[in-house]
Coordinates of N, CA and C in Angstrom, one line a residue:
X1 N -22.8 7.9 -0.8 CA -21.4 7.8 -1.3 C -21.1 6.3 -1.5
X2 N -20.1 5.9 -2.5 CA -19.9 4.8 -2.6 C -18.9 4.0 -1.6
X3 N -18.6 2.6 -1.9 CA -17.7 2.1 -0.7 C -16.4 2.9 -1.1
X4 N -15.6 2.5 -0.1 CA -13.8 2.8 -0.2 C -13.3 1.7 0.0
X5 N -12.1 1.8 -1.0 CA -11.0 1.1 -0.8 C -9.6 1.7 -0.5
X6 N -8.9 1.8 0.2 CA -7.9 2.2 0.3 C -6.6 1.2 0.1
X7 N -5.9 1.7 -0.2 CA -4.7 1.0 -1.1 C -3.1 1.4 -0.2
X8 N -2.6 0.5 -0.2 CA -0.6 1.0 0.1 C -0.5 1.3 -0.9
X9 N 0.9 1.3 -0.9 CA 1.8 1.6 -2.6 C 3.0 0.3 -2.3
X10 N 4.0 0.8 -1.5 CA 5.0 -0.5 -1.5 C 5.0 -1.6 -1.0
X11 N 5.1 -2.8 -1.5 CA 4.3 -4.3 -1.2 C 3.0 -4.3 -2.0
X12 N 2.3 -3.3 -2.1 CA 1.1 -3.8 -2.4 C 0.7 -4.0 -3.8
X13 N 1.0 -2.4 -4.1 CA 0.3 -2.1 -5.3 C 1.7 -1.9 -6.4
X14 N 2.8 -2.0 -5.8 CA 4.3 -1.5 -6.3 C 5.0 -3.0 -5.9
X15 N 5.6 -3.5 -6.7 CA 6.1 -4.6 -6.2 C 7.6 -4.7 -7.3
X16 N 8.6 -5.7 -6.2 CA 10.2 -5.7 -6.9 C 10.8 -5.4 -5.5
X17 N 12.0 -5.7 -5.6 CA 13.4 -5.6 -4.9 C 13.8 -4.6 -5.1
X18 N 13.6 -3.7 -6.5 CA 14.1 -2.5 -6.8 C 14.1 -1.3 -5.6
X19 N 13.3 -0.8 -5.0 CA 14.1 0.3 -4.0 C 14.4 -0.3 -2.9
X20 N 14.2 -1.4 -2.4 CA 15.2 -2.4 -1.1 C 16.2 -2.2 -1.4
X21 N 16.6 -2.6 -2.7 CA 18.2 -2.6 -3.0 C 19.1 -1.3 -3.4
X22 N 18.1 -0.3 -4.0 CA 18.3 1.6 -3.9 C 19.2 1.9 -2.1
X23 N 17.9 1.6 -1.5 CA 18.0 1.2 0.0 C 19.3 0.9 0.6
X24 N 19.4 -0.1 0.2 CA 20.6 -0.5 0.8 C 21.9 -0.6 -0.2
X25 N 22.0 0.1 -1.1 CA 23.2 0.2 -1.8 C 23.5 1.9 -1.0
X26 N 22.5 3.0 -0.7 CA 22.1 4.0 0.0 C 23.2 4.0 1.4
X27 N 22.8 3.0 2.6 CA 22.8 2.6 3.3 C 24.6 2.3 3.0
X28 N 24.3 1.2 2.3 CA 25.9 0.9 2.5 C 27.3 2.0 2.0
X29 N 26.9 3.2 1.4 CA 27.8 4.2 1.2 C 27.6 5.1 2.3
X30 N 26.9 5.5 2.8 CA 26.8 6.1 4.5 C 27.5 5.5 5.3
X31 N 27.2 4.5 5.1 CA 28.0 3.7 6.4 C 29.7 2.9 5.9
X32 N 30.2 3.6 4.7 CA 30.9 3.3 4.4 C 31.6 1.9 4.2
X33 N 30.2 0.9 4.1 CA 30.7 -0.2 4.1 C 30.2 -1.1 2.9
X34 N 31.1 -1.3 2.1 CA 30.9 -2.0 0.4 C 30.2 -3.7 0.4
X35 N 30.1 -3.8 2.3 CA 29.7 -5.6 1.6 C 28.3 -5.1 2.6
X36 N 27.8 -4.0 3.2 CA 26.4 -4.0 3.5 C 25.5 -4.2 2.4
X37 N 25.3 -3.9 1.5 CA 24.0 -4.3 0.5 C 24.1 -5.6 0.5
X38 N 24.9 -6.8 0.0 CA 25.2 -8.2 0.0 C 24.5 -8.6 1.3
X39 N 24.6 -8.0 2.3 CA 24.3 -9.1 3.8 C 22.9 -8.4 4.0
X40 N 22.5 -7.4 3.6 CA 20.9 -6.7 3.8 C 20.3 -7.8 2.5
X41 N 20.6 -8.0 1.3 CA 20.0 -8.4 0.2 C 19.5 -10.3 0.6
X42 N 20.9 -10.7 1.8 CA 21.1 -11.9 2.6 C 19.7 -12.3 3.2
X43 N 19.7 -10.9 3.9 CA 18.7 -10.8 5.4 C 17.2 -11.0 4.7
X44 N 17.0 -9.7 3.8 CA 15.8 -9.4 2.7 C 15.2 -11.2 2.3
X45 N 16.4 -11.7 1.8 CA 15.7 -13.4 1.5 C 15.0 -14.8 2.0
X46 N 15.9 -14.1 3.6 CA 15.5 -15.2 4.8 C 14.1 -14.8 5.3
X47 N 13.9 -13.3 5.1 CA 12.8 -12.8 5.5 C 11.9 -13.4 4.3
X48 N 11.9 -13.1 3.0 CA 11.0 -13.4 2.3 C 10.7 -15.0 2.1
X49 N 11.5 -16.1 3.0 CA 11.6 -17.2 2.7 C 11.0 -17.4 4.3
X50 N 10.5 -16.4 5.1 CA 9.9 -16.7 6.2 C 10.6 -17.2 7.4
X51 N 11.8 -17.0 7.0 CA 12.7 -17.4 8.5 C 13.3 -16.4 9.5
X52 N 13.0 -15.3 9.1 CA 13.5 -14.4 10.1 C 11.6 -13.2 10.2
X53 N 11.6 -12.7 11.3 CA 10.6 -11.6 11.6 C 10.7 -10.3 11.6
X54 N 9.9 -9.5 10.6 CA 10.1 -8.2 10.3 C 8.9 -7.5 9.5
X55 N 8.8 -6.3 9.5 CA 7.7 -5.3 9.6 C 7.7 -5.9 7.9
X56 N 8.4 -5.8 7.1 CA 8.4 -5.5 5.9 C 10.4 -5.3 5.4
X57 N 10.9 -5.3 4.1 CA 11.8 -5.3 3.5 C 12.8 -4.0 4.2
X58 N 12.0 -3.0 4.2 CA 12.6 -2.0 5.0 C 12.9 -1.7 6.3
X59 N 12.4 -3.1 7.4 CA 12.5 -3.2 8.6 C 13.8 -3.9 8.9
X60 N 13.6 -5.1 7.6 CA 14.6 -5.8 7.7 C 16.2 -5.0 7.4
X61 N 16.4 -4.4 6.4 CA 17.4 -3.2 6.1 C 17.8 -2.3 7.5
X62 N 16.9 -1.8 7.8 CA 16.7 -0.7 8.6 C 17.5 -1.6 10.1
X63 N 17.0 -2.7 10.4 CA 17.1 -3.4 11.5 C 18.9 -3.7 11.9
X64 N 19.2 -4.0 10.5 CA 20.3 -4.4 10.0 C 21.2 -3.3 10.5
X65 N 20.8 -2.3 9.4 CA 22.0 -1.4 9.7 C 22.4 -0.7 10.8
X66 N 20.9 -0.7 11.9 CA 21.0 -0.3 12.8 C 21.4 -1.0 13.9
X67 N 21.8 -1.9 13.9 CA 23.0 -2.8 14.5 C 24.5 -2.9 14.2
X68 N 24.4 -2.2 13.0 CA 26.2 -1.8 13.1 C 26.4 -0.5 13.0
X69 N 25.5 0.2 13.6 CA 25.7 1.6 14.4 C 25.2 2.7 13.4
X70 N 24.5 2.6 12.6 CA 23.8 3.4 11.0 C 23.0 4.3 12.2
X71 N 23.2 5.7 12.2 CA 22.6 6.4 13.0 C 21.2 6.9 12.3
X72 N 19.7 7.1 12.8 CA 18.3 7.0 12.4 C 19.2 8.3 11.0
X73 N 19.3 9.2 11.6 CA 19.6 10.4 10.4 C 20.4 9.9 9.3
X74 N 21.2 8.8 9.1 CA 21.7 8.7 8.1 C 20.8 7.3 7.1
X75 N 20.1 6.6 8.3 CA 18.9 6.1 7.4 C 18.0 6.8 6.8
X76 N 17.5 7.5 7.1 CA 16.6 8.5 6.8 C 17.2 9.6 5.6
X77 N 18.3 9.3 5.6 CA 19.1 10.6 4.3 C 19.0 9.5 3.4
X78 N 19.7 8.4 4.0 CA 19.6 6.8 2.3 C 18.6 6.5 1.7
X79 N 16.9 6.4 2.8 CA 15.9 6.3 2.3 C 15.2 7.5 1.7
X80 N 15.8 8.4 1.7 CA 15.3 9.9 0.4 C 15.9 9.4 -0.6
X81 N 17.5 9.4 -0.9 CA 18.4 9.3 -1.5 C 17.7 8.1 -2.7
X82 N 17.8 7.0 -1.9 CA 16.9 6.0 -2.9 C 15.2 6.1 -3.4
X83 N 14.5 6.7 -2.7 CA 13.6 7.1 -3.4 C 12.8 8.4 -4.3
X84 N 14.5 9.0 -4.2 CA 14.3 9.5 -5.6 C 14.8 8.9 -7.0
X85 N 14.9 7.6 -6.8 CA 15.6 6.9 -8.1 C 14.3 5.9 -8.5
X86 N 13.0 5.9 -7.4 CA 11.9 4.8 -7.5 C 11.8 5.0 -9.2
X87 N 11.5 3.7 -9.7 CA 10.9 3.9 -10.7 C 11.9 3.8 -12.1
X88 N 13.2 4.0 -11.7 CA 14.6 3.8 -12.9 C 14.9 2.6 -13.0
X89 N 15.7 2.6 -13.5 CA 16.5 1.3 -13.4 C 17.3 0.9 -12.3
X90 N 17.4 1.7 -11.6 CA 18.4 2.0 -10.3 C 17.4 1.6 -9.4
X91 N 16.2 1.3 -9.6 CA 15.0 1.1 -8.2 C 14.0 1.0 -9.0
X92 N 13.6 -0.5 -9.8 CA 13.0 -0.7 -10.5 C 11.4 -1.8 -9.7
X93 N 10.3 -0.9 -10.0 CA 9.4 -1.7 -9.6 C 8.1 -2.2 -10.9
X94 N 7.1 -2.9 -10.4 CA 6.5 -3.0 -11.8 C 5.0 -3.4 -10.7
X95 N 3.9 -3.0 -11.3 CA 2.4 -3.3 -10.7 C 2.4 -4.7 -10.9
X96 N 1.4 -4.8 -10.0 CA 0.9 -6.7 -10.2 C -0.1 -6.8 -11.3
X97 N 0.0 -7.8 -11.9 CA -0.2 -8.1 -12.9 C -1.7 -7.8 -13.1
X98 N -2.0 -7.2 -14.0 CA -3.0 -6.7 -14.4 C -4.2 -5.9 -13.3
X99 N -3.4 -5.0 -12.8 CA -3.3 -4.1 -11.7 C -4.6 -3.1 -12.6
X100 N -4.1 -2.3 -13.7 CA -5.1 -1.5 -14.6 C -6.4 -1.8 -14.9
X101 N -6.5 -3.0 -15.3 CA -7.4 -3.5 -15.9 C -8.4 -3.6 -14.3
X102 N -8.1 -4.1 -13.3 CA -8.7 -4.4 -11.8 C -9.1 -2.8 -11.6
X103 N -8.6 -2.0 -11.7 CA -9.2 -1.0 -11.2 C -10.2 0.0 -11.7
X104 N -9.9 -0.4 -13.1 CA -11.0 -0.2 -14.0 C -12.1 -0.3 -14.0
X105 N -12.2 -2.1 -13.4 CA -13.3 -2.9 -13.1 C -14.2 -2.0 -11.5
X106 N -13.4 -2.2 -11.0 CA -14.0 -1.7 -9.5 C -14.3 -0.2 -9.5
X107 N -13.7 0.8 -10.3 CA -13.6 2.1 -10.0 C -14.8 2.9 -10.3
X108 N -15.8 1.9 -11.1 CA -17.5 2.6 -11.0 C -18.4 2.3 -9.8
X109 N -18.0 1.4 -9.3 CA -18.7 0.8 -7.9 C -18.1 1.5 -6.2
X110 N -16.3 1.7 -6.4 CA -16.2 2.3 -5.1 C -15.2 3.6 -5.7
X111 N -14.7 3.9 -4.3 CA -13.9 5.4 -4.2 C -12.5 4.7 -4.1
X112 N -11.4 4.7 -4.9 CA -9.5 4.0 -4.8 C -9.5 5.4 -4.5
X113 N -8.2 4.9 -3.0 CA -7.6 5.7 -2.0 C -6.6 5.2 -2.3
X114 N -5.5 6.1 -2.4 CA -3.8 6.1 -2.3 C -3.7 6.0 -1.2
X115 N -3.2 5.8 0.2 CA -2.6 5.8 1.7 C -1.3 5.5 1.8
X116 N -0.3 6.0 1.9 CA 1.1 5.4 1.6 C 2.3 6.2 2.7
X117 N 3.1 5.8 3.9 CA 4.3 6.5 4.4 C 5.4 7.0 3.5
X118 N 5.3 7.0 1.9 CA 6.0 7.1 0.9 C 6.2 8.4 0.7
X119 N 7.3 9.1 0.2 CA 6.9 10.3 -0.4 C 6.2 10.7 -1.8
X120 N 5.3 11.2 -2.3 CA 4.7 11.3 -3.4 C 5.9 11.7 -4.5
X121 N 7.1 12.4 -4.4 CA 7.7 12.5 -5.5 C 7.8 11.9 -6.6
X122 N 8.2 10.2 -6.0 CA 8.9 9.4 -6.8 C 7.5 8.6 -7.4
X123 N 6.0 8.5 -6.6 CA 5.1 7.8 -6.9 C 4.3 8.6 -7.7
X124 N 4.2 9.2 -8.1 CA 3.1 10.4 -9.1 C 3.5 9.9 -10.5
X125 N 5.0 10.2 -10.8 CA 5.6 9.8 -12.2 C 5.3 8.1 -12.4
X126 N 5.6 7.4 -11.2 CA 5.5 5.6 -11.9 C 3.8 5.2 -11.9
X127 N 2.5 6.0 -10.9 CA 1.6 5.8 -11.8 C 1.2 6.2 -12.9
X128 N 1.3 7.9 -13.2 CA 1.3 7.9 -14.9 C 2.1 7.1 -15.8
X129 N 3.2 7.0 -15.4 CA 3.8 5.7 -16.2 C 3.0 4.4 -16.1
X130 N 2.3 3.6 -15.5 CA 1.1 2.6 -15.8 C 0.2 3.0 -15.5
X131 N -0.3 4.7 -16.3 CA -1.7 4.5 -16.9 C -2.8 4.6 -15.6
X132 N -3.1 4.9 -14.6 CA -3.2 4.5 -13.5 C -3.8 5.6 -12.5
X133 N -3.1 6.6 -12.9 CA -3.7 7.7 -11.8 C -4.9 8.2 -11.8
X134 N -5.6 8.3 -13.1 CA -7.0 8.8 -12.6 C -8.0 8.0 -12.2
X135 N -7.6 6.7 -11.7 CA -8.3 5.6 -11.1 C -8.8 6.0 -9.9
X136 N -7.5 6.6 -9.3 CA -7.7 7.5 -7.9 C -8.1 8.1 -7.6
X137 N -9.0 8.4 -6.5 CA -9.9 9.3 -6.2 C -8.8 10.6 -5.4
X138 N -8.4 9.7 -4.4 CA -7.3 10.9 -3.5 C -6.1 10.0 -3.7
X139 N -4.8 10.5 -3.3 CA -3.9 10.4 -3.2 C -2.7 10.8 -2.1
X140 N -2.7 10.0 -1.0 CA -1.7 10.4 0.5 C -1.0 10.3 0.3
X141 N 0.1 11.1 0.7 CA 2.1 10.2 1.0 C 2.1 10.9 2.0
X142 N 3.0 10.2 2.8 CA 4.1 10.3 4.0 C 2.7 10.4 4.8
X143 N 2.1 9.3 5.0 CA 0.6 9.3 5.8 C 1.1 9.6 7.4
X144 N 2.5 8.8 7.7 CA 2.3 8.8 9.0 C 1.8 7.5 10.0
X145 N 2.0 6.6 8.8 CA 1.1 5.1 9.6 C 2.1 4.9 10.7
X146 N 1.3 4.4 11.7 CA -0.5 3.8 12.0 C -0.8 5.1 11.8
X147 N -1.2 5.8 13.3 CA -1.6 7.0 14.0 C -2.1 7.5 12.5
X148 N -1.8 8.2 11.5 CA -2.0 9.0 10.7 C -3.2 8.2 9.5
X149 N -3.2 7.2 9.4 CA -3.9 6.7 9.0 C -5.3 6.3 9.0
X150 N -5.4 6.8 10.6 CA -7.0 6.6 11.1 C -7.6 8.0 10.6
X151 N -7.4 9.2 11.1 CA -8.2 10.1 10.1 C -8.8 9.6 9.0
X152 N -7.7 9.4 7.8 CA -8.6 9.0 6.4 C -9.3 7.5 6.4
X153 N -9.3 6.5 7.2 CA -10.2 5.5 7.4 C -11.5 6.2 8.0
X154 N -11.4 7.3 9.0 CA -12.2 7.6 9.5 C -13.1 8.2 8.7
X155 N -12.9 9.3 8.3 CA -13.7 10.1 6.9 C -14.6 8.7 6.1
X156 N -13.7 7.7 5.7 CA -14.2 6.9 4.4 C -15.3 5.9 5.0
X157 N -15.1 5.6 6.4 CA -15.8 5.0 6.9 C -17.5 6.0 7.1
X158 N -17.4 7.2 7.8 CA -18.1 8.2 7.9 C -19.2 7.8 6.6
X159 N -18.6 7.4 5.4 CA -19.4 7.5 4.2 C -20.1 6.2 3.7
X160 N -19.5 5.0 4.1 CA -19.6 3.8 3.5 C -18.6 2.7 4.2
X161 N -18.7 1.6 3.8 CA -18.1 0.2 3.8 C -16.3 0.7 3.4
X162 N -15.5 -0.1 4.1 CA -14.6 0.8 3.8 C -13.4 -0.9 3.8
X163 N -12.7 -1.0 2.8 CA -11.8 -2.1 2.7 C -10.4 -1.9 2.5
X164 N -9.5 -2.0 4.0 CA -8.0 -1.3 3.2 C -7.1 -2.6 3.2
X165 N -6.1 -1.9 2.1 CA -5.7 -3.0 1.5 C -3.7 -2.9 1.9
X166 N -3.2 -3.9 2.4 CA -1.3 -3.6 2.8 C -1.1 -4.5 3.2
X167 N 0.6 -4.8 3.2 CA 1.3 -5.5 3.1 C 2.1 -5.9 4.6
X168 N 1.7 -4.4 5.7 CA 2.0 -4.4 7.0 C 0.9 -4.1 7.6
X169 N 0.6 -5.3 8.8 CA -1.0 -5.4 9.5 C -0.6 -4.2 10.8
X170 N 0.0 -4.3 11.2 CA 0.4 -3.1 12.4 C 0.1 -1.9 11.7
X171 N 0.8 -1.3 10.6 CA 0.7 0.4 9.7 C -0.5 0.3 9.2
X172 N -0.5 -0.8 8.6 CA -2.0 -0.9 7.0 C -3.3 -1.2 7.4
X173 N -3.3 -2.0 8.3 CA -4.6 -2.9 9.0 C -5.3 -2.5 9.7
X174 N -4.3 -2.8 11.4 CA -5.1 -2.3 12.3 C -5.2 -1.8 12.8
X175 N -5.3 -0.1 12.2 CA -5.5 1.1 12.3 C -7.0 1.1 11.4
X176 N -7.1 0.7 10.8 CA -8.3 0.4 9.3 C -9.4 -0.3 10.7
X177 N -8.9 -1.3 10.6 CA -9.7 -2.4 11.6 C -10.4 -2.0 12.8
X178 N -9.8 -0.8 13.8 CA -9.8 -0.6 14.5 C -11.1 0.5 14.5
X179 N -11.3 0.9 13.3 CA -12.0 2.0 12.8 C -13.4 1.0 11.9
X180 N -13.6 0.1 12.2 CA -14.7 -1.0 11.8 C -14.5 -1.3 10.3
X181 N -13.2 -0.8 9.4 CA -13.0 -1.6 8.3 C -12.8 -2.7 7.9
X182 N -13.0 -3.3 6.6 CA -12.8 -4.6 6.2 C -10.6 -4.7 5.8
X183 N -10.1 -5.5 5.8 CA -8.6 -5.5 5.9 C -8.3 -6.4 4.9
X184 N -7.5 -6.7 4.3 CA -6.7 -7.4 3.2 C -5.5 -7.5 3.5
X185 N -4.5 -8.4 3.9 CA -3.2 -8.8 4.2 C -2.4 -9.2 2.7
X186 N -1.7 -8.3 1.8 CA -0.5 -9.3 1.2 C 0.7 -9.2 1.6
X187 N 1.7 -9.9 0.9 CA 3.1 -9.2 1.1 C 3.8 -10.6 1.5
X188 N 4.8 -10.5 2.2 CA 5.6 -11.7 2.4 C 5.1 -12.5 3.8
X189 N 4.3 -11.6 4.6 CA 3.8 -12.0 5.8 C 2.5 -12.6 5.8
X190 N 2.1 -12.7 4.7 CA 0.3 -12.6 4.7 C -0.2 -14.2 4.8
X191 N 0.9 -15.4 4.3 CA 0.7 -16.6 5.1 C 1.0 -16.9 6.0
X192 N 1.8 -16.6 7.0 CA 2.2 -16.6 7.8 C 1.5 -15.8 9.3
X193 N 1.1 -14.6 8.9 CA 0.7 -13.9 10.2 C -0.9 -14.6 10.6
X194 N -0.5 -14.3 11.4 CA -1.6 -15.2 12.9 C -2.6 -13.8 12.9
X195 N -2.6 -12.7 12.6 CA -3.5 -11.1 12.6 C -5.0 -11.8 11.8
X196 N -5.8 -11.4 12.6 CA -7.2 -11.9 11.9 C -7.7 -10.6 10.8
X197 N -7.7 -11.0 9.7 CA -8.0 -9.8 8.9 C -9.1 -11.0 7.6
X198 N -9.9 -10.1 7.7 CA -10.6 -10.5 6.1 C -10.8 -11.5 5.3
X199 N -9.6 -10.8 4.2 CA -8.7 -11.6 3.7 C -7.6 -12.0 3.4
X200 N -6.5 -12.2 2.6 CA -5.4 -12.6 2.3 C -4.5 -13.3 1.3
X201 N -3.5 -12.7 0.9 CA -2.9 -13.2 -0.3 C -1.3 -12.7 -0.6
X202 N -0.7 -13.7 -1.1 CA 0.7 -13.5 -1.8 C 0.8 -11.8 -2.7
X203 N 0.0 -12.0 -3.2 CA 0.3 -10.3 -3.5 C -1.5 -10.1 -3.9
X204 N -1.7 -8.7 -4.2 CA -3.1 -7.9 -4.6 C -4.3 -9.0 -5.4
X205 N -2.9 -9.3 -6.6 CA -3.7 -9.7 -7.6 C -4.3 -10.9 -7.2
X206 N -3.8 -12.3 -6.5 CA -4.3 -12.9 -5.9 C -5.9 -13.1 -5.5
X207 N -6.3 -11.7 -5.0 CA -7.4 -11.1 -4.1 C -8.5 -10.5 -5.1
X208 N -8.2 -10.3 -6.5 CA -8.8 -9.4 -7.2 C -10.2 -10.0 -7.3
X209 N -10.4 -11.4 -7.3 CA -11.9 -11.6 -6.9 C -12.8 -11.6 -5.7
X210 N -11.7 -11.8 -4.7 CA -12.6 -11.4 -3.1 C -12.6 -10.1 -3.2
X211 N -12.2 -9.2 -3.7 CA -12.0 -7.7 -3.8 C -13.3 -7.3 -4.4
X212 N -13.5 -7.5 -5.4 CA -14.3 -6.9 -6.4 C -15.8 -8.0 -6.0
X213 N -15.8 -9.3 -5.2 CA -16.9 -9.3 -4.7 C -17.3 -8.6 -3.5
X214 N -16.3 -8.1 -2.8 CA -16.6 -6.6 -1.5 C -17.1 -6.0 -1.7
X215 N -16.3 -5.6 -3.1 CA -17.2 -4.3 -3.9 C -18.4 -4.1 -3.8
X216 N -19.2 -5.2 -4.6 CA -20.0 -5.4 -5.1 C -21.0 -5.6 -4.1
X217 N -20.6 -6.3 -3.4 CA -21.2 -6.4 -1.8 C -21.4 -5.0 -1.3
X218 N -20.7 -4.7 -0.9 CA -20.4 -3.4 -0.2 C -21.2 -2.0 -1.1
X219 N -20.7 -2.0 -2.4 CA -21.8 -0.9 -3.1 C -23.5 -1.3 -2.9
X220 N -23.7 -2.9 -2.9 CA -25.1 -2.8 -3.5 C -26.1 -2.7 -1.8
X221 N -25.0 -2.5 -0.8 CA -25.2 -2.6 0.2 C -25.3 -0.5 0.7
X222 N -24.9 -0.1 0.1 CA -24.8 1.1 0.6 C -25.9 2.1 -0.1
X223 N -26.8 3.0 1.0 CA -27.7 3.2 -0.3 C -27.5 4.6 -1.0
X224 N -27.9 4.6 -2.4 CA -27.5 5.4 -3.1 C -28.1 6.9 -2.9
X225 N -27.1 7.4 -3.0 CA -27.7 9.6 -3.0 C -28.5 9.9 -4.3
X226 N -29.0 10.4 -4.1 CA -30.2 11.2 -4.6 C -30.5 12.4 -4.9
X227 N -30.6 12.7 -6.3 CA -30.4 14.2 -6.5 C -31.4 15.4 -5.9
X228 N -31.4 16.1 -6.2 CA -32.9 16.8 -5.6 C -34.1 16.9 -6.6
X229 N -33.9 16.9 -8.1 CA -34.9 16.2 -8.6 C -35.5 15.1 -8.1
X230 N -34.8 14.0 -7.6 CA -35.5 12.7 -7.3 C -35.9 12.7 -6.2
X231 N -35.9 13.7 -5.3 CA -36.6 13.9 -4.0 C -37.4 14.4 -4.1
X232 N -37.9 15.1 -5.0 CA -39.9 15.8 -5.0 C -39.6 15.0 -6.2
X233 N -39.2 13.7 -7.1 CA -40.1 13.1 -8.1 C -40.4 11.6 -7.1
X234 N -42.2 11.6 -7.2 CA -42.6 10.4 -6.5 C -42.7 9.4 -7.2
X235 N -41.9 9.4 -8.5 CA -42.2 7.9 -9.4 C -40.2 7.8 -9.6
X236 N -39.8 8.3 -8.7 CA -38.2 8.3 -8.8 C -38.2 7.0 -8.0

């Protein structure tokens, strides 16, 4: 079997402000309060400008509202609410830059894994929309990170070299890591975090040549299956 790569979706492979701000426009009609999106959007920048600490854009939101009393149930209704809009104009995201083309490259050498806490609804339509889905081998939502995430590391490891790729080292990583995987850090934390992982980068694309030399590494390192013809032929 060939290597794996396992992939996020939000931060990683999906990038924009677009459902942060679904999120919290979400958020701020629940909670019936018209200047929450402005002070989440506040929060979201100090985080991305590295001054405040948080899991990711949704922690930061999340953190937020749950300090002016946003009960988990009505976070949890705003983050459906908003990601059924992923992908509009109302929660507009776009791949990293020449995202297609990279997967193309790598997708004869290893196995691309979806792994995502996301619901598949809104993500099925925005990779047919960039062209993209049959890149993938499998496809997870609502994985369940961490905890839920080791199974399918575990399987991919079972087969090969196995490199996963996210934007939160606690969900994405070191659950991967933990399970003798290779790790890849982007996202807003990925200069910043002190987590020993691999590699690292501002977003995917950044990576796309320590990536695709893993690959390459990692495939020419794994040895190849063999049909049953090539087992009784001795000049195979």
């Amino acid at each position: 079997m060939p290597p794996t790569i396992v992939l996020d979706f939000d931060g990683t492979i999906a990038l924009g402000a677009g459902p942060l701000e679904a999120f919290a426009r979400a958020v701020a009609t629940s909670a019936d309060d018209p200047t929450f999106a402005d002070r989440a959007m506040s929060a979201l920048a100090a985080f991305e400008r590295g001054e405040t600490d948080a899991r990711d854009g949704y922690d930061v939101i999340s953190t937020l509202a749950a300090g002016h009393g946003v009960t988990a149930d009505a976070l949890e209704a705003a983050y459906q609410s908003s990601r059924a809009l992923l992908g509009s104009e109302h929660a507009a995201i776009a791949p990293p830059t020449g995202l297609a083309d990279f997967l193309n490259r790598i997708h004869p050498q290893v196995r691309v894994v979806l792994a995502t806490n996301a619901p598949g609804a809104g993500i099925r339509p925005v990779l047919d929309g960039w062209g993209v889905t049959h890149l993938f081998d499998d496809l997870h939502f609502t994985v369940g990170k961490p905890s839920g995430l080791i199974p399918i590391i575990r399987a991919a490891v079972a087969e090969g070299p196995v490199l996963s790729v996210g934007d939160i080292f606690e969900f994405d990583l070191a659950p991967a890591a933990e399970q003798g995987a290779a790790t890849a850090l982007v996202g807003a934390t990925a200069e910043r975090s002190p987590a020993a992982v691999t590699m690292r980068g501002r977003t995917i694309a950044d990576l796309y040549g320590d990536i695709e030399a893993w690959a390459a590494t990692a495939a020419s390192s794994t040895p190849r299956s063999t049909t049953l013809t090539e087992r009784h032929d001795p000049n195979a």
